[in-house]
Amino acid sequence: MGDVLDGLDGLDTLDGLHALDGLDTVDWRALGAVGSDRPATDVPKVLRRIARADATIRPEAVARACEELHDLLARDGGIEAIAVALPFLVDLALDPRTVARPDLIDVLVCLSCVDAGGDAGEAAAARKEAWRRQWPRIRRLFDDGDPVVRRTALPLIADRTGSLLERWHRETDLSVRVALLLALGPAAASEEPGPSTAAEVRAVLGAALHGENPLLRVAAVLSAAPLDPRAALRARPMLLEVLTDPVLAPLFEEVWYSVSGEVPWGREGVLTRVVELLEVEPEAATAFVTALAETGSRIGDAELRRCAMDEAWRLLVTRPSAAAAVLPLAAGLLADPDDDVRYKAAHLLALLGPRSAPYADRLAALLDDRGASQFFDGTVGEHARWALTRIGDPRALPGLVEQLVAPYRDMPGRGYSLSDPRRPDVADVLRPLRAHAAELLPAVREALRDEVSRAGWLVGDLRAVLDAWGESSLLPGEVEPDPPTWEPPAPEPAQAEETVLAYAADGQWHVRLPTALDALARHGHPTPAVREALTALVTADRRLSEYGDYRAFHQDEEIRARIDRLLAPPRMS
């Protein structure tokens, strides 16, 4: 956990227990300012507040004091103060009477990672010496009688294979053993220990994989990934059996901790990691997700089906190849008794657009379904209607505009994640429906009048829809349109080629890719190098988009259509 702990594992003798009343012997004023330009004299004040806390003090108050201590020491100006305060901080961490010791140990962990900014001067040297002197005392945390204390201290040795192995052989608490096991493989992969230590790590992982505890078997697979990327593929039957066992499901929430945070993963988090590891073979990942859903349906486990839908979404939003497996999976769950599952199934079919046409009747049957997701906006019926618009089914049109604009009338604001399922924006639903403009136009104009009169959220969206349909976006009596959105100038052919070649090479989104493709189309057929890059792009199993939600599909479709036009053979005159 940083250079301050290098070379400390061999120190086993104690260096004298400091009493907290020794705070008065330190000239804190001489340290000047610490974090947030506060005086260093605030450090002993906060330490005393933590030391005085007892069972009558709310845990939140102690946690805030620990956060304040972290801010004082870990931010600008606190490097020298760390060396002075460290012995007292360790005193409190070791004292079983200290309230909320895990919060204090978290501060220790954070301070061990504080960068001295490359300073090789006296402050940095004093800091490193302070850690050297305190390390024998800090090691006592790993033998503490409280497993939460032992587990919280593990980040201090998370990148030290030998220390992790030592603790593994002595630890008996399952939650700490899971965290230790999860850390072993990554530590061995990054530290590159000697042959004997590496062999011992593999032996520990192998023994856990074939041992009696099912949670440790799963942890061994996850831990082995940096050393053996195909370990999860070979363990699929076991992973499916353990992760779908309803008896074991609650145990993940109780004992599945890692050294990266003192919050249990739960089964859902473990499933996500397993699917990520299986993506070394995308077909294996989608097959595993399908098996999760099928098992969840068979045993009546709604949480398992929700997990399957979440993982299907994550695969589909990044890998076009997942569509073949996700399509029948989502269609089969449209009638699921769980609202959240139906919501996500309808959303997935909407993303897949015309490919979902065989299931249009099932979607139409859900138009009045008011079921909702626990975390995401919209209803099952709204997403089913959106799916029908993407298919081109006219059953979506009656009441479409009213359903789209109604949620915004009394909405004070809207928040959503940029990488989660959500209700699509109004313009994104209506803009592609130009072929149905005659039927939808009266409702769109009425909605625009209402939005303008109320200065509503959707004025810009509705005007954009009318512009896309080739209709006037002005209401009767309006003479000045809104200022047009600024568009960057079109790139020159050489710039356009450079953008395409860069995106194909590094895979990082280039915001000017769409305009670059348009520029190439205007200036004639691409060069052989650009054609090769474009061919590689359309055959790659990734979304050609900057987004992480439904817009990834829209943009991917638009980009691929542009590329297809560029790669099309010239027309014969």
Coordinates of C-alpha atoms in Angstrom, one line a residue:
M1 CA 0.0 0.0 0.0
G2 CA 2.7 2.5 -0.9
D3 CA 6.4 3.0 -0.3
V4 CA 6.1 3.8 3.4
L5 CA 5.4 0.1 4.1
D6 CA 8.3 -1.3 2.0
G7 CA 10.6 -3.5 4.0
L8 CA 8.5 -3.5 7.1
D9 CA 7.3 -7.1 7.2
G10 CA 10.3 -8.3 9.2
L11 CA 9.9 -5.9 12.0
D12 CA 8.4 -7.8 15.0
T13 CA 9.5 -6.0 18.1
L14 CA 7.2 -3.4 19.7
D15 CA 8.5 0.2 19.9
G16 CA 6.8 1.4 23.0
L17 CA 3.1 2.2 23.4
H18 CA 2.4 5.9 23.2
A19 CA -0.2 7.3 25.6
L20 CA -2.7 9.7 24.0
D21 CA -1.9 12.2 26.7
G22 CA 1.4 12.6 25.0
L23 CA -0.3 14.8 22.6
D24 CA 0.5 17.7 24.9
T25 CA 4.2 17.1 24.5
V26 CA 4.1 17.8 20.7
D27 CA 4.6 21.3 19.4
W28 CA 1.7 21.2 17.0
R29 CA 2.0 25.0 16.2
A30 CA 5.4 24.4 14.8
L31 CA 3.8 22.2 12.1
G32 CA 2.0 25.2 10.7
A33 CA -1.0 24.6 8.4
V34 CA -2.3 21.1 7.4
G35 CA -5.2 20.0 5.2
S36 CA -7.6 22.7 3.9
D37 CA -5.2 25.4 5.4
R38 CA -6.3 24.5 8.9
P39 CA -3.8 24.8 11.8
A40 CA -2.0 21.6 12.9
T41 CA -3.4 22.3 16.4
D42 CA -6.7 20.9 15.1
V43 CA -5.2 17.4 14.8
P44 CA -5.0 16.7 18.6
K45 CA -8.4 18.2 19.1
V46 CA -9.9 15.7 16.6
L47 CA -7.9 12.8 18.1
R48 CA -9.3 13.6 21.6
R49 CA -12.8 13.8 20.3
I50 CA -12.4 10.3 18.9
A51 CA -10.8 9.0 22.1
R52 CA -13.6 10.5 24.3
A53 CA -16.4 8.9 22.3
D54 CA -18.3 6.1 24.0
A55 CA -21.4 4.0 23.4
T56 CA -23.6 7.1 24.0
I57 CA -22.2 8.9 21.0
R58 CA -23.8 8.3 17.7
P59 CA -21.6 6.2 15.3
E60 CA -22.2 8.8 12.6
A61 CA -20.5 11.5 14.8
V62 CA -17.4 9.4 15.3
A63 CA -17.3 8.6 11.5
R64 CA -17.4 12.3 10.8
A65 CA -14.6 12.9 13.2
C66 CA -12.5 10.2 11.4
E67 CA -13.3 11.9 8.1
E68 CA -12.1 15.2 9.5
L69 CA -8.9 13.6 10.7
H70 CA -8.3 12.2 7.3
D71 CA -8.9 15.6 5.7
L72 CA -6.4 17.2 8.1
L73 CA -3.7 14.7 7.4
A74 CA -4.1 13.4 3.9
R75 CA -4.6 16.6 2.0
D76 CA -2.2 19.4 1.2
G77 CA 0.3 20.2 3.9
G78 CA -0.4 17.2 6.0
I79 CA 2.7 15.1 5.1
E80 CA 4.8 16.2 8.1
A81 CA 1.8 16.0 10.4
I82 CA 1.3 12.3 9.5
A83 CA 4.6 11.4 11.0
V84 CA 3.8 13.2 14.2
A85 CA 0.2 12.0 14.5
L86 CA 0.7 8.4 13.5
P87 CA 1.7 6.9 16.9
F88 CA -1.5 8.4 18.5
L89 CA -3.6 7.2 15.7
V90 CA -2.2 3.7 16.1
D91 CA -2.9 3.9 19.9
L92 CA -6.6 4.5 19.2
A93 CA -6.8 1.8 16.5
L94 CA -5.3 -0.8 18.9
D95 CA -7.5 0.1 21.9
P96 CA -10.6 -2.1 22.0
R97 CA -12.4 0.7 23.9
T98 CA -12.2 3.0 20.9
V99 CA -15.6 3.5 19.2
A100 CA -15.8 2.7 15.5
R101 CA -12.3 1.3 15.2
P102 CA -12.8 0.3 11.6
D103 CA -13.4 3.9 10.6
L104 CA -10.1 4.8 12.3
I105 CA -8.3 1.9 10.5
D106 CA -9.7 3.2 7.2
V107 CA -7.9 6.5 8.0
L108 CA -4.7 4.5 8.6
V109 CA -5.1 2.8 5.3
C110 CA -5.6 6.0 3.4
L111 CA -2.6 7.7 5.1
S112 CA -0.4 4.8 4.1
C113 CA -1.2 5.7 0.4
V114 CA -0.6 9.4 0.7
D115 CA 1.9 10.5 -1.8
A116 CA 4.7 12.8 -0.6
G117 CA 4.9 14.3 -4.0
G118 CA 8.3 12.8 -4.8
D119 CA 9.8 14.8 -1.9
A120 CA 13.0 13.2 -0.6
G121 CA 13.4 15.8 2.1
E122 CA 13.1 15.7 5.8
A123 CA 9.3 15.5 5.9
A124 CA 9.1 12.5 3.6
A125 CA 11.9 10.8 5.5
A126 CA 10.3 11.4 8.8
R127 CA 7.0 10.1 7.5
K128 CA 8.6 6.8 6.3
E129 CA 10.5 6.4 9.6
A130 CA 7.3 6.9 11.5
W131 CA 5.6 4.0 9.6
R132 CA 8.7 1.9 10.1
R133 CA 8.6 2.4 13.9
Q134 CA 4.9 1.8 14.1
W135 CA 4.6 -1.2 11.8
P136 CA 5.2 -3.8 14.6
R137 CA 2.3 -2.3 16.5
I138 CA 0.1 -2.0 13.3
R139 CA 0.7 -5.7 12.7
R140 CA -1.2 -6.4 15.9
L141 CA -4.4 -5.4 14.2
F142 CA -4.2 -8.6 12.2
D143 CA -4.4 -10.7 15.4
D144 CA -7.2 -8.6 16.9
G145 CA -10.1 -10.5 18.4
D146 CA -12.6 -8.6 16.2
P147 CA -12.8 -10.0 12.7
V148 CA -14.1 -6.7 11.4
V149 CA -10.8 -5.0 12.6
R150 CA -8.7 -7.7 11.0
R151 CA -10.6 -7.4 7.8
T152 CA -10.5 -3.6 7.7
A153 CA -6.7 -3.7 8.1
L154 CA -6.1 -6.0 5.2
P155 CA -5.6 -3.2 2.6
L156 CA -2.3 -2.5 4.4
I157 CA -0.9 -5.8 3.1
A158 CA -3.1 -6.2 0.0
D159 CA -0.1 -6.1 -2.3
R160 CA 2.2 -8.2 -0.2
T161 CA 1.9 -11.9 -1.2
G162 CA 3.9 -13.2 1.7
S163 CA 1.9 -11.3 4.3
L164 CA -1.4 -12.4 2.8
L165 CA -0.3 -16.1 2.8
E166 CA 0.8 -15.8 6.4
R167 CA -2.6 -14.4 7.4
W168 CA -4.4 -17.0 5.3
H169 CA -2.9 -19.9 7.2
R170 CA -3.8 -18.3 10.6
E171 CA -7.3 -16.9 9.8
T172 CA -10.5 -18.7 10.8
D173 CA -13.3 -16.2 10.2
L174 CA -14.9 -16.8 6.8
S175 CA -15.4 -13.1 5.9
V176 CA -11.7 -12.4 6.4
R177 CA -10.7 -15.6 4.6
V178 CA -12.8 -14.6 1.6
A179 CA -11.1 -11.2 1.5
L180 CA -7.7 -12.7 1.9
L181 CA -8.3 -15.2 -0.9
L182 CA -9.6 -12.6 -3.3
A183 CA -6.4 -10.6 -2.7
L184 CA -3.9 -13.4 -3.1
G185 CA -4.1 -13.9 -6.9
P186 CA -4.0 -10.2 -7.8
A187 CA -1.1 -9.7 -5.4
A188 CA 0.9 -12.5 -6.8
A189 CA 0.2 -11.3 -10.4
S190 CA 1.4 -7.8 -9.7
E191 CA 4.2 -8.5 -7.2
E192 CA 5.8 -11.4 -9.2
P193 CA 7.0 -13.3 -6.1
G194 CA 9.7 -15.9 -6.1
P195 CA 8.9 -19.4 -7.5
S196 CA 8.2 -20.9 -4.1
T197 CA 5.8 -18.2 -3.0
A198 CA 4.0 -18.3 -6.4
A199 CA 3.7 -22.1 -6.1
E200 CA 2.3 -21.6 -2.6
V201 CA -0.3 -19.1 -3.9
R202 CA -1.4 -21.6 -6.6
A203 CA -1.6 -24.4 -4.1
V204 CA -3.8 -22.3 -1.8
L205 CA -6.1 -21.3 -4.6
G206 CA -6.2 -24.9 -5.8
A207 CA -7.0 -26.2 -2.4
A208 CA -9.8 -23.6 -1.9
L209 CA -11.2 -24.4 -5.4
H210 CA -11.5 -28.1 -4.5
G211 CA -12.4 -27.6 -0.9
E212 CA -15.7 -28.0 1.0
N213 CA -16.7 -24.3 1.3
P214 CA -18.7 -23.3 -1.8
L215 CA -18.1 -19.5 -1.3
L216 CA -14.3 -20.1 -1.0
R217 CA -14.5 -22.2 -4.2
V218 CA -16.0 -19.2 -6.0
A219 CA -13.5 -16.8 -4.4
A220 CA -10.6 -19.0 -5.6
V221 CA -11.8 -18.7 -9.2
L222 CA -12.1 -14.9 -9.1
S223 CA -8.7 -14.6 -7.4
A224 CA -7.0 -16.9 -10.0
A225 CA -8.1 -14.7 -12.9
P226 CA -5.0 -12.5 -13.1
L227 CA -2.9 -15.7 -13.1
D228 CA -5.2 -17.8 -15.3
P229 CA -7.7 -15.8 -17.3
R230 CA -9.6 -18.9 -18.4
A231 CA -10.1 -20.2 -14.9
A232 CA -13.7 -19.0 -14.8
L233 CA -14.5 -20.8 -18.1
R234 CA -13.4 -24.1 -16.7
A235 CA -15.4 -23.5 -13.5
R236 CA -18.7 -22.6 -15.1
P237 CA -20.7 -25.6 -13.8
M238 CA -19.6 -25.0 -10.3
L239 CA -20.1 -21.3 -10.5
L240 CA -23.6 -21.7 -11.8
E241 CA -24.4 -24.3 -9.1
V242 CA -23.2 -22.2 -6.2
L243 CA -24.5 -18.8 -7.4
T244 CA -28.0 -20.1 -8.1
D245 CA -28.3 -22.0 -4.8
P246 CA -31.1 -20.1 -2.8
V247 CA -29.6 -21.3 0.5
L248 CA -26.2 -19.8 -0.2
A249 CA -27.5 -16.5 -1.7
P250 CA -27.8 -14.7 1.7
L251 CA -24.3 -15.7 2.7
F252 CA -22.7 -13.6 0.1
E253 CA -24.2 -10.5 1.7
E254 CA -22.9 -11.6 5.1
V255 CA -19.3 -12.7 4.3
W256 CA -18.2 -11.6 0.8
Y257 CA -15.8 -8.8 1.4
S258 CA -12.8 -7.7 -0.5
V259 CA -9.8 -5.6 0.5
S260 CA -11.1 -2.7 -1.7
G261 CA -13.9 -1.7 0.6
E262 CA -15.7 -2.6 3.8
V263 CA -19.0 -3.2 2.1
P264 CA -20.1 -6.8 1.2
W265 CA -20.6 -7.4 -2.5
G266 CA -23.7 -9.6 -2.3
R267 CA -24.5 -12.2 -4.8
E268 CA -25.3 -9.7 -7.5
G269 CA -21.8 -8.2 -7.4
V270 CA -20.2 -11.6 -7.5
L271 CA -22.3 -12.5 -10.5
T272 CA -21.3 -9.4 -12.3
R273 CA -17.6 -10.2 -11.8
V274 CA -18.1 -13.8 -12.9
V275 CA -19.7 -12.7 -16.2
E276 CA -16.9 -10.2 -16.8
L277 CA -14.4 -13.0 -16.5
L278 CA -16.4 -15.2 -18.8
E279 CA -16.2 -12.5 -21.5
V280 CA -12.9 -13.9 -22.7
E281 CA -15.4 -16.0 -24.7
P282 CA -18.5 -13.8 -25.3
E283 CA -20.6 -16.8 -26.2
A284 CA -19.8 -18.4 -22.8
A285 CA -20.8 -15.2 -21.0
T286 CA -24.2 -15.0 -22.8
A287 CA -24.8 -18.7 -22.2
F288 CA -24.1 -18.3 -18.5
V289 CA -26.5 -15.3 -18.3
T290 CA -29.2 -17.4 -20.1
A291 CA -28.7 -20.2 -17.6
L292 CA -29.0 -17.8 -14.7
A293 CA -32.4 -16.6 -16.0
E294 CA -33.6 -20.2 -16.7
T295 CA -32.6 -21.3 -13.3
G296 CA -34.2 -18.3 -11.7
S297 CA -37.5 -19.1 -13.5
R298 CA -37.3 -22.7 -12.5
I299 CA -36.8 -22.1 -8.8
G300 CA -38.8 -19.0 -8.5
D301 CA -35.9 -16.7 -7.7
A302 CA -36.8 -13.2 -8.9
E303 CA -33.5 -11.7 -7.8
L304 CA -31.7 -14.2 -9.9
R305 CA -33.8 -13.2 -13.0
R306 CA -33.2 -9.5 -12.3
C307 CA -29.5 -10.2 -12.1
A308 CA -29.7 -12.0 -15.4
M309 CA -31.4 -9.1 -17.0
D310 CA -28.8 -6.7 -15.6
E311 CA -26.0 -8.8 -17.0
A312 CA -27.8 -9.2 -20.4
W313 CA -28.1 -5.4 -20.6
R314 CA -24.4 -4.9 -19.7
L315 CA -23.3 -7.4 -22.4
L316 CA -25.6 -6.0 -25.0
V317 CA -24.6 -2.4 -24.5
T318 CA -21.0 -3.2 -25.3
R319 CA -21.1 -6.3 -27.5
P320 CA -23.4 -6.5 -30.6
S321 CA -22.8 -10.3 -30.8
A322 CA -24.8 -10.7 -27.5
A323 CA -28.0 -9.9 -29.4
A324 CA -28.6 -13.4 -30.7
A325 CA -28.8 -14.8 -27.1
V326 CA -30.4 -11.8 -25.5
L327 CA -33.3 -11.5 -27.9
P328 CA -35.0 -14.8 -27.0
L329 CA -34.0 -14.4 -23.4
A330 CA -35.7 -11.1 -23.0
A331 CA -38.7 -12.1 -25.0
G332 CA -39.2 -15.1 -22.8
L333 CA -39.4 -12.9 -19.7
L334 CA -41.9 -10.4 -21.0
A335 CA -44.6 -12.2 -19.0
D336 CA -42.5 -12.6 -15.9
P337 CA -44.4 -11.9 -12.6
D338 CA -41.7 -9.5 -11.4
D339 CA -42.2 -5.9 -12.5
D340 CA -38.5 -5.2 -12.7
V341 CA -37.8 -8.2 -14.9
R342 CA -40.6 -7.3 -17.3
Y343 CA -39.4 -3.7 -17.4
K344 CA -35.8 -4.7 -18.3
A345 CA -37.1 -7.3 -20.8
A346 CA -39.1 -4.7 -22.7
H347 CA -36.2 -2.3 -22.6
L348 CA -33.9 -4.8 -24.1
L349 CA -36.3 -5.6 -26.9
A350 CA -36.6 -1.8 -27.6
L351 CA -32.8 -1.6 -27.9
L352 CA -32.8 -4.4 -30.4
G353 CA -35.3 -2.6 -32.6
P354 CA -36.4 -4.4 -35.8
R355 CA -34.8 -7.7 -34.6
S356 CA -37.6 -7.8 -32.0
A357 CA -40.4 -7.8 -34.6
P358 CA -41.3 -11.5 -34.0
Y359 CA -42.3 -10.5 -30.5
A360 CA -44.4 -7.5 -31.4
D361 CA -47.7 -9.1 -30.3
R362 CA -46.2 -9.8 -26.8
L363 CA -45.1 -6.2 -26.6
A364 CA -48.5 -4.9 -27.7
A365 CA -50.1 -6.9 -24.9
L366 CA -48.0 -4.9 -22.4
L367 CA -49.0 -1.4 -23.5
D368 CA -51.2 -0.9 -20.5
D369 CA -48.7 -2.5 -18.0
R370 CA -48.0 0.0 -15.3
G371 CA -45.3 -2.2 -13.6
A372 CA -42.1 -0.2 -12.9
S373 CA -38.5 -0.8 -11.9
Q374 CA -37.3 -0.2 -8.4
F375 CA -34.5 2.1 -9.6
F376 CA -35.3 3.4 -13.2
D377 CA -37.9 5.7 -14.5
G378 CA -40.8 4.7 -16.8
T379 CA -43.1 1.8 -16.8
V380 CA -43.2 -1.6 -18.6
G381 CA -45.9 -0.2 -20.9
E382 CA -43.8 2.8 -21.9
H383 CA -40.9 0.6 -22.8
A384 CA -43.1 -1.8 -24.7
R385 CA -44.5 1.1 -26.7
W386 CA -41.0 2.4 -27.4
A387 CA -40.1 -1.1 -28.6
L388 CA -43.0 -1.1 -31.0
T389 CA -41.9 2.3 -32.4
R390 CA -38.4 0.9 -33.0
I391 CA -39.9 -2.1 -34.7
G392 CA -42.2 0.2 -36.9
D393 CA -45.4 -1.3 -35.5
P394 CA -48.3 1.2 -35.9
R395 CA -49.9 -0.1 -32.7
A396 CA -47.4 2.1 -30.8
L397 CA -48.8 5.3 -32.3
P398 CA -52.2 5.9 -30.6
G399 CA -51.5 7.9 -27.4
L400 CA -47.7 7.9 -28.0
V401 CA -47.1 11.6 -27.8
E402 CA -49.3 12.1 -24.7
Q403 CA -47.5 9.2 -23.0
L404 CA -44.1 10.7 -23.8
V405 CA -44.8 14.2 -22.6
A406 CA -47.0 13.6 -19.6
P407 CA -44.3 12.7 -17.1
Y408 CA -42.5 16.0 -17.8
R409 CA -45.5 18.3 -17.0
D410 CA -44.9 18.3 -13.2
M411 CA -41.4 17.1 -13.1
P412 CA -39.1 19.4 -11.1
G413 CA -36.0 17.6 -12.4
R414 CA -34.7 14.3 -13.7
G415 CA -31.7 12.3 -12.7
Y416 CA -30.4 9.2 -14.2
S417 CA -27.1 7.3 -14.7
L418 CA -25.5 7.5 -18.0
S419 CA -24.9 3.7 -18.1
D420 CA -28.2 2.3 -17.0
P421 CA -31.6 1.5 -18.5
R422 CA -33.9 4.5 -18.5
R423 CA -36.9 6.0 -20.2
P424 CA -35.7 7.4 -23.6
D425 CA -35.8 11.1 -24.3
V426 CA -38.9 12.3 -26.2
A427 CA -36.9 13.5 -29.3
D428 CA -35.1 10.1 -29.5
V429 CA -38.4 8.3 -29.7
L430 CA -40.2 10.6 -32.2
R431 CA -37.4 11.8 -34.5
P432 CA -37.2 8.4 -36.3
L433 CA -41.0 8.3 -37.0
R434 CA -41.1 10.7 -39.9
A435 CA -43.0 8.2 -41.9
H436 CA -45.8 8.5 -39.4
A437 CA -45.6 12.3 -39.1
A438 CA -49.1 12.9 -40.6
E439 CA -50.7 10.9 -37.8
L440 CA -48.5 12.3 -35.0
L441 CA -48.2 15.9 -36.1
P442 CA -51.3 17.3 -34.4
A443 CA -50.4 15.8 -31.1
V444 CA -46.8 17.1 -31.4
R445 CA -47.9 20.6 -32.2
E446 CA -50.4 20.6 -29.3
A447 CA -47.7 19.4 -26.9
L448 CA -45.4 22.1 -28.2
R449 CA -48.0 24.8 -27.6
D450 CA -48.5 23.6 -24.1
E451 CA -44.8 23.4 -23.4
V452 CA -44.2 26.9 -24.7
S453 CA -47.0 28.3 -22.6
R454 CA -45.5 26.8 -19.5
A455 CA -41.9 27.3 -20.4
G456 CA -41.6 23.5 -20.0
W457 CA -38.8 21.0 -20.3
L458 CA -39.6 19.7 -23.8
V459 CA -39.7 22.9 -26.0
G460 CA -36.3 22.1 -27.5
D461 CA -37.1 18.4 -27.9
L462 CA -40.4 19.0 -29.7
R463 CA -38.9 21.7 -32.0
A464 CA -36.1 19.3 -32.9
V465 CA -38.7 16.6 -33.8
L466 CA -40.5 18.9 -36.1
D467 CA -37.3 20.0 -37.7
A468 CA -36.3 16.4 -38.3
W469 CA -39.7 15.8 -39.9
G470 CA -39.2 18.7 -42.3
E471 CA -41.9 20.7 -40.6
S472 CA -41.9 24.2 -39.3
S473 CA -41.0 24.3 -35.6
L474 CA -42.6 27.7 -35.1
L475 CA -46.0 28.2 -33.6
P476 CA -48.5 30.6 -35.1
G477 CA -47.4 34.1 -34.2
E478 CA -43.8 33.2 -33.6
V479 CA -41.3 34.9 -35.9
E480 CA -37.9 34.2 -34.4
P481 CA -36.8 30.6 -34.1
D482 CA -34.5 29.5 -31.3
P483 CA -30.8 30.2 -32.1
P484 CA -29.4 27.2 -34.1
T485 CA -27.2 24.8 -32.3
W486 CA -23.5 25.5 -33.0
E487 CA -22.0 22.9 -35.3
P488 CA -18.2 22.5 -35.7
P489 CA -16.9 23.1 -39.2
A490 CA -16.6 20.1 -41.4
P491 CA -13.0 18.6 -41.3
E492 CA -10.8 18.5 -44.3
P493 CA -10.4 15.1 -46.0
A494 CA -7.0 14.6 -44.4
Q495 CA -8.3 15.4 -40.9
A496 CA -11.3 13.1 -41.5
E497 CA -9.0 10.2 -42.5
E498 CA -6.8 10.8 -39.4
T499 CA -9.9 10.7 -37.1
V500 CA -11.1 7.4 -38.6
L501 CA -7.7 5.8 -38.5
A502 CA -7.1 6.9 -34.9
Y503 CA -10.5 5.5 -33.7
A504 CA -9.9 2.2 -35.4
A505 CA -6.5 2.0 -33.9
D506 CA -7.0 3.0 -30.3
G507 CA -10.7 2.2 -29.7
Q508 CA -11.2 5.5 -27.9
W509 CA -14.2 7.5 -28.9
H510 CA -13.4 10.5 -31.1
V511 CA -16.2 13.0 -30.9
R512 CA -15.7 14.1 -34.5
L513 CA -16.1 10.6 -35.9
P514 CA -19.6 11.2 -37.3
T515 CA -18.6 14.4 -39.0
A516 CA -15.4 12.8 -40.3
L517 CA -17.4 10.0 -41.9
D518 CA -19.8 12.6 -43.5
A519 CA -16.7 14.5 -44.8
L520 CA -15.3 11.4 -46.4
A521 CA -18.6 10.7 -48.1
R522 CA -18.7 14.2 -49.6
H523 CA -15.2 14.0 -50.9
G524 CA -15.5 10.7 -52.6
H525 CA -14.5 7.1 -51.8
P526 CA -12.0 6.5 -49.0
T527 CA -8.4 5.4 -49.5
P528 CA -7.5 1.7 -49.1
A529 CA -6.1 2.4 -45.6
V530 CA -9.4 4.0 -44.5
R531 CA -11.5 1.3 -46.1
E532 CA -9.5 -1.3 -44.2
A533 CA -10.0 0.6 -40.9
L534 CA -13.7 1.0 -41.6
T535 CA -14.1 -2.7 -42.4
A536 CA -12.4 -3.5 -39.1
L537 CA -14.7 -1.2 -37.3
V538 CA -17.9 -2.7 -38.6
T539 CA -16.7 -6.3 -38.0
A540 CA -15.5 -5.6 -34.5
D541 CA -17.7 -6.8 -31.6
R542 CA -18.1 -3.5 -30.0
R543 CA -20.6 -0.6 -30.0
L544 CA -19.4 2.3 -32.1
S545 CA -20.6 4.9 -29.7
E546 CA -19.6 7.3 -26.9
Y547 CA -22.6 6.4 -24.8
G548 CA -23.4 3.8 -22.2
D549 CA -27.2 3.8 -22.3
Y550 CA -29.8 3.3 -25.0
R551 CA -28.2 6.0 -27.0
A552 CA -25.3 3.7 -27.6
F553 CA -27.6 1.6 -29.9
H554 CA -28.9 4.7 -31.7
Q555 CA -25.5 6.1 -32.4
D556 CA -24.1 2.7 -33.2
E557 CA -26.8 2.2 -35.8
E558 CA -26.2 5.6 -37.3
I559 CA -22.4 5.2 -37.5
R560 CA -22.7 1.7 -39.0
A561 CA -25.1 3.1 -41.7
R562 CA -22.6 5.8 -42.5
I563 CA -19.8 3.3 -42.8
D564 CA -21.9 0.9 -45.0
R565 CA -22.6 3.8 -47.4
L566 CA -18.9 4.6 -47.6
L567 CA -17.9 0.9 -48.2
A568 CA -20.7 0.4 -50.8
P569 CA -19.3 -0.2 -54.3
P570 CA -19.7 2.7 -56.6
R571 CA -22.9 2.7 -58.6
M572 CA -22.6 1.9 -62.3
S573 CA -23.5 4.9 -64.5

